[in-house]
XYZ file of N, CA and C in Angstrom:
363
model
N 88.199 117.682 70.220
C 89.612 117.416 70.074
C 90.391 118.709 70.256
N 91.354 118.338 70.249
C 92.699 119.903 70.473
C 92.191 120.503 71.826
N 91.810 120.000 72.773
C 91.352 120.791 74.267
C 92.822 119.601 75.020
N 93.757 120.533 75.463
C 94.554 120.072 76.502
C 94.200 119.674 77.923
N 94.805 118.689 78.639
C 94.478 118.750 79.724
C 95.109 119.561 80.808
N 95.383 120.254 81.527
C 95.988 121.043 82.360
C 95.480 120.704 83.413
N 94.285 120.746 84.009
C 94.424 119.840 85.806
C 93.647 118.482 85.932
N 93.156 118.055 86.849
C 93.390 116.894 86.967
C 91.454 117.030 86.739
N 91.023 118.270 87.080
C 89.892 118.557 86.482
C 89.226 118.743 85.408
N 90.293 118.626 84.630
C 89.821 118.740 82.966
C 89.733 116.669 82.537
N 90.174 116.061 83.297
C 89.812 114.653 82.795
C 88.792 114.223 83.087
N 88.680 113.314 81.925
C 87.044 113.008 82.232
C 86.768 111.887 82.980
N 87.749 111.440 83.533
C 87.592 109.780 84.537
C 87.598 110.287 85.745
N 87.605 111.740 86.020
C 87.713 112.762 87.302
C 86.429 113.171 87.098
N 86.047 113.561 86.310
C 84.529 114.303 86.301
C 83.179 113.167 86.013
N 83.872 112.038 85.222
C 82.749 111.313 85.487
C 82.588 110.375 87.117
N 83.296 110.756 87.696
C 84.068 109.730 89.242
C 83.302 111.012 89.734
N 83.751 112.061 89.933
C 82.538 113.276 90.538
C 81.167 113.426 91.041
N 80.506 113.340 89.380
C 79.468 113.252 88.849
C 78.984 112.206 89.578
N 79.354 110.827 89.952
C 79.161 109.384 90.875
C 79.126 110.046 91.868
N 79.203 110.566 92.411
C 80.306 110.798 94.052
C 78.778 111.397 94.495
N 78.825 112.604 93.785
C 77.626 113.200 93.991
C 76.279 112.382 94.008
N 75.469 112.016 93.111
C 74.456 111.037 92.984
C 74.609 110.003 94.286
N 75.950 109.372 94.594
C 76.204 108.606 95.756
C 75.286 108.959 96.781
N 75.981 110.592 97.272
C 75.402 111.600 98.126
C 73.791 111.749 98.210
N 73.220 111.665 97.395
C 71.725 111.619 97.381
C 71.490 110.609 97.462
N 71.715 109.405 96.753
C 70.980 108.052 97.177
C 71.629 107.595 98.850
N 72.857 107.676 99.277
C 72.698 107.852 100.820
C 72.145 108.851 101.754
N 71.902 109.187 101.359
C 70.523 110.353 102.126
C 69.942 109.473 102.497
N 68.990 108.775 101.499
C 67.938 107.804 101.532
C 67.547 106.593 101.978
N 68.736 106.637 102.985
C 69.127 105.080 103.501
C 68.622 105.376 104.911
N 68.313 104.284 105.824
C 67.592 104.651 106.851
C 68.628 105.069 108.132
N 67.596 105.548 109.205
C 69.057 105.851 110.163
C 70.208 105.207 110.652
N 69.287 103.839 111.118
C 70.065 103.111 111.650
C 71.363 102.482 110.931
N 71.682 103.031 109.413
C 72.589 102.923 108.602
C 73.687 103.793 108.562
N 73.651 104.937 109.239
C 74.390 105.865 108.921
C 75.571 105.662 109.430
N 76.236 105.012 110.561
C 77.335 105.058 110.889
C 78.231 104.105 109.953
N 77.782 103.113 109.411
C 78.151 101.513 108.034
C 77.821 102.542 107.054
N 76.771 102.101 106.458
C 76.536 101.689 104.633
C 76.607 103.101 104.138
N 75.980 104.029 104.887
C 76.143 105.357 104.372
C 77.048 106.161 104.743
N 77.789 105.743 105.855
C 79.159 106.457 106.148
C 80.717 105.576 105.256
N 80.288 104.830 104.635
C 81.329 103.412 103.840
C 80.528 104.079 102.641
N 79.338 104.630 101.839
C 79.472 104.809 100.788
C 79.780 106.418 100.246
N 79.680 106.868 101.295
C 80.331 108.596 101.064
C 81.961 108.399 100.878
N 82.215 107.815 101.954
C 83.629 107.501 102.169
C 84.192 107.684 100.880
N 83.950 105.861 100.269
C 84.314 105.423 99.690
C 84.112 106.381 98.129
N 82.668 106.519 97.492
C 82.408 107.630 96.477
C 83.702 108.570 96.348
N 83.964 109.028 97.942
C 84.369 110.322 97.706
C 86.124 110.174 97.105
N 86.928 108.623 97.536
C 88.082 108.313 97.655
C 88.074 108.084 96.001
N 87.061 107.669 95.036
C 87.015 107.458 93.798
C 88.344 108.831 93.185
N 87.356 110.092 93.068
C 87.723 111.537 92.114
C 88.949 111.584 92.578
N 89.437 111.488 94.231
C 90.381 111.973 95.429
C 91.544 111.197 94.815
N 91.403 110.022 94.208
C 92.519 109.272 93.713
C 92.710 109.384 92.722
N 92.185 109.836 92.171
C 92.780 110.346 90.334
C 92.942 111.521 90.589
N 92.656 112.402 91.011
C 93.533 113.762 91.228
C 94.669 113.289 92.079
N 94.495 112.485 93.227
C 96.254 112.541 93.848
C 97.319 112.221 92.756
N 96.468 111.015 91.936
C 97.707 110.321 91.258
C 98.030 111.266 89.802
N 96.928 112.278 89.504
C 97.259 113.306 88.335
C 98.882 113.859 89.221
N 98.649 114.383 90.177
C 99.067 115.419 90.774
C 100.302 114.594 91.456
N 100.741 113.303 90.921
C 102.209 112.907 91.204
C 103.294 113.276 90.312
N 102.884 113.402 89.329
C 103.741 113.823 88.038
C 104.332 112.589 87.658
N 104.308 111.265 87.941
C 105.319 109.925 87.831
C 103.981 109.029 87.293
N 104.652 108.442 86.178
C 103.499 107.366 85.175
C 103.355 106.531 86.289
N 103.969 105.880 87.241
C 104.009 104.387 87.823
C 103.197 105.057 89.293
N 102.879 106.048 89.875
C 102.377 106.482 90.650
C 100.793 106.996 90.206
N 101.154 107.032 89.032
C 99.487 107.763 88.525
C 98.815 106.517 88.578
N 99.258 105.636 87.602
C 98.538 104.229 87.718
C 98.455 103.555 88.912
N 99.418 103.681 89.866
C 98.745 102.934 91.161
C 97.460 103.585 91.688
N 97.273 104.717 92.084
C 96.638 105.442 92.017
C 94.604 105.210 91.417
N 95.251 105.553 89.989
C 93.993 105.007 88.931
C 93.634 103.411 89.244
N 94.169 102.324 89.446
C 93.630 101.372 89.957
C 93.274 100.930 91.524
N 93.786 102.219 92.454
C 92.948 102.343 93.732
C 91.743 102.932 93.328
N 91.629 103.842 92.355
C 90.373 104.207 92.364
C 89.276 103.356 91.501
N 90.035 102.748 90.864
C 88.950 101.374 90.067
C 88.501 100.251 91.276
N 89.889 100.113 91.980
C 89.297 99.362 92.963
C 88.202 99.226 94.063
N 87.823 100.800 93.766
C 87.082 101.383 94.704
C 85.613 101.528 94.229
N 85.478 101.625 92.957
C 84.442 101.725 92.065
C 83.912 100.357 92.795
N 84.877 99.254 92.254
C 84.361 97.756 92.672
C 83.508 97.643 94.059
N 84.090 98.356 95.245
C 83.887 98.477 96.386
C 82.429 98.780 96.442
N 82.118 100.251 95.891
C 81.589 100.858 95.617
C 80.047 100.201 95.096
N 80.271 99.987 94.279
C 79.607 98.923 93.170
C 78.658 97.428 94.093
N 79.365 96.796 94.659
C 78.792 95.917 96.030
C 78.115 96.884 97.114
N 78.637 97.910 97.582
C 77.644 98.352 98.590
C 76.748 98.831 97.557
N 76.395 99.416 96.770
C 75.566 99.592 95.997
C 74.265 98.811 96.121
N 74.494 97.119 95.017
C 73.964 96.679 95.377
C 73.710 95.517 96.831
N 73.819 95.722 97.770
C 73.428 95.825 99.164
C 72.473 96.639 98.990
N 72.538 97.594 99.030
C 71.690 98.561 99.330
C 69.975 98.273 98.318
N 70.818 97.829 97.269
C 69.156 97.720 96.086
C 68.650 96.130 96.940
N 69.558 95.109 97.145
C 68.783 94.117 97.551
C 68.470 94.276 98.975
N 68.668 95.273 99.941
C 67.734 95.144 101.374
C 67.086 96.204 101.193
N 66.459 96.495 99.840
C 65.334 97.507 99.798
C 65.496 98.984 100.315
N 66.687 98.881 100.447
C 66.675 100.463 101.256
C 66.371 101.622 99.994
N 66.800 101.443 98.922
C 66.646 102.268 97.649
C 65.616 101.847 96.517
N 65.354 102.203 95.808
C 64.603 101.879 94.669
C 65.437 101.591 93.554
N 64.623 100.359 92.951
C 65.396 100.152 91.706
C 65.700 100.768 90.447
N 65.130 101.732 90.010
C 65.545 102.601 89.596
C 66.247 104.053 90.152
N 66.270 104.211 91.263
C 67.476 105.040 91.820
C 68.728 104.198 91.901
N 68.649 102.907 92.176
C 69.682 101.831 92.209
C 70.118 101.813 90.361
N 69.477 101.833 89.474
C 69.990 101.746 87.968
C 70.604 103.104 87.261
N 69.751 104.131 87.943
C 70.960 105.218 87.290
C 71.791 105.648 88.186
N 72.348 104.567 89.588
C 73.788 105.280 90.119
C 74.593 104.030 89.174
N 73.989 102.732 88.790
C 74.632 102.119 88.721
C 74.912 102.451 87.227
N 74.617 102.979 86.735
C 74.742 103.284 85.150
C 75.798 104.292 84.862
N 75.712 105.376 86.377
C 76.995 106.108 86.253
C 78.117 105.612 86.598
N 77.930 104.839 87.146
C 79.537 103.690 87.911
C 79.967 102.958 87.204
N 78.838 102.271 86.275
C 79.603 101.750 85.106
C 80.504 102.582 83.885
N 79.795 103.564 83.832
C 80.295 104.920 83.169
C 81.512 105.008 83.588
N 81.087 105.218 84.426
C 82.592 106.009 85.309
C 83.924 104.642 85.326
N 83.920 103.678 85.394
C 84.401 102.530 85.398
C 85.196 102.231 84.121
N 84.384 102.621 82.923
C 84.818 102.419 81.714
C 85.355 103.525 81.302
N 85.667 104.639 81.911
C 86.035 105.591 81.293
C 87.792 105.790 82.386
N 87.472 105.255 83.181
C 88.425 105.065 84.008
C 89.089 103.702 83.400
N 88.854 102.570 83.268
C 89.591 101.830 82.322
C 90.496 102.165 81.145
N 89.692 102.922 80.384
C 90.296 103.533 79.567
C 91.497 104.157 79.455
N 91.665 105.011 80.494
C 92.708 105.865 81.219
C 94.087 105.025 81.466
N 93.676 103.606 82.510
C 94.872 103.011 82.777
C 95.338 102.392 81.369
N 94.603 101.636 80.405
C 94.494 101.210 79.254
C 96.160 102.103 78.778
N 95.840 103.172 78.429
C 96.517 104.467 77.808
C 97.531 104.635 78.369
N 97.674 105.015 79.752
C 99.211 105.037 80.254
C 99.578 103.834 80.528
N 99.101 102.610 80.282
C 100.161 101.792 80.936
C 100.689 100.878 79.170
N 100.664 101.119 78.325
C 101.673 101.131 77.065
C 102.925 101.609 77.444
């Protein structure tokens, strides 16, 4: 407690959206070639638009812009979340590499809930 936030890097619906982004990055590694231009070029993408939208919308300074924002990037989780599993049901990943991205997305999901929860009172 008593730790201010000052950038858009000190929140934790930014660092746990990160933390995803990354792991993303390794489990698309692992996807086969003939994937790379779709599922693994749509899940970098997408991973990466998660953090990218809660810092744009930190970095509007306007409540009604932050939250549009924070629910592009929830929306994206969702996105996110389906190619996911795609990926666990045509075998391209393992199910347990498939359970701890999905464990951080849920993470990341609920902690990002949270967020809109809070500013939109």
């Amino acid at each position: 407690m008593g730790d201010s936030i000052k950038t858009y890097r000190d929140l934790i619906a930014w660092q746990k959206a990160y933390e995803l982004t990354k792991l993303v990055y390794v489990l698309a590694a692992k996807l086969p070639d003939f994937e790379r231009f779709s599922l693994v070029a749509s899940l970098r993408r997408i991973s990466v638009s998660v953090p990218s939208h809660i810092a744009q919308g930190y970095g509007r300074g306007q409540t009604n812009d932050y939250l549009w924002h924070l629910r592009s990037a929830r929306s994206e989780l969702y996105v996110l979340d389906t190619q996911l599993l795609l990926c666990r049901d045509f075998e391209y990943v393992e199910q347990t590499q498939y359970e701890t991205v999905k464990t951080k997305l849920d993470e990341a999901e609920r902690v990002l809930a949270g967020l809109i929860r809070s500013l939109d009172r």
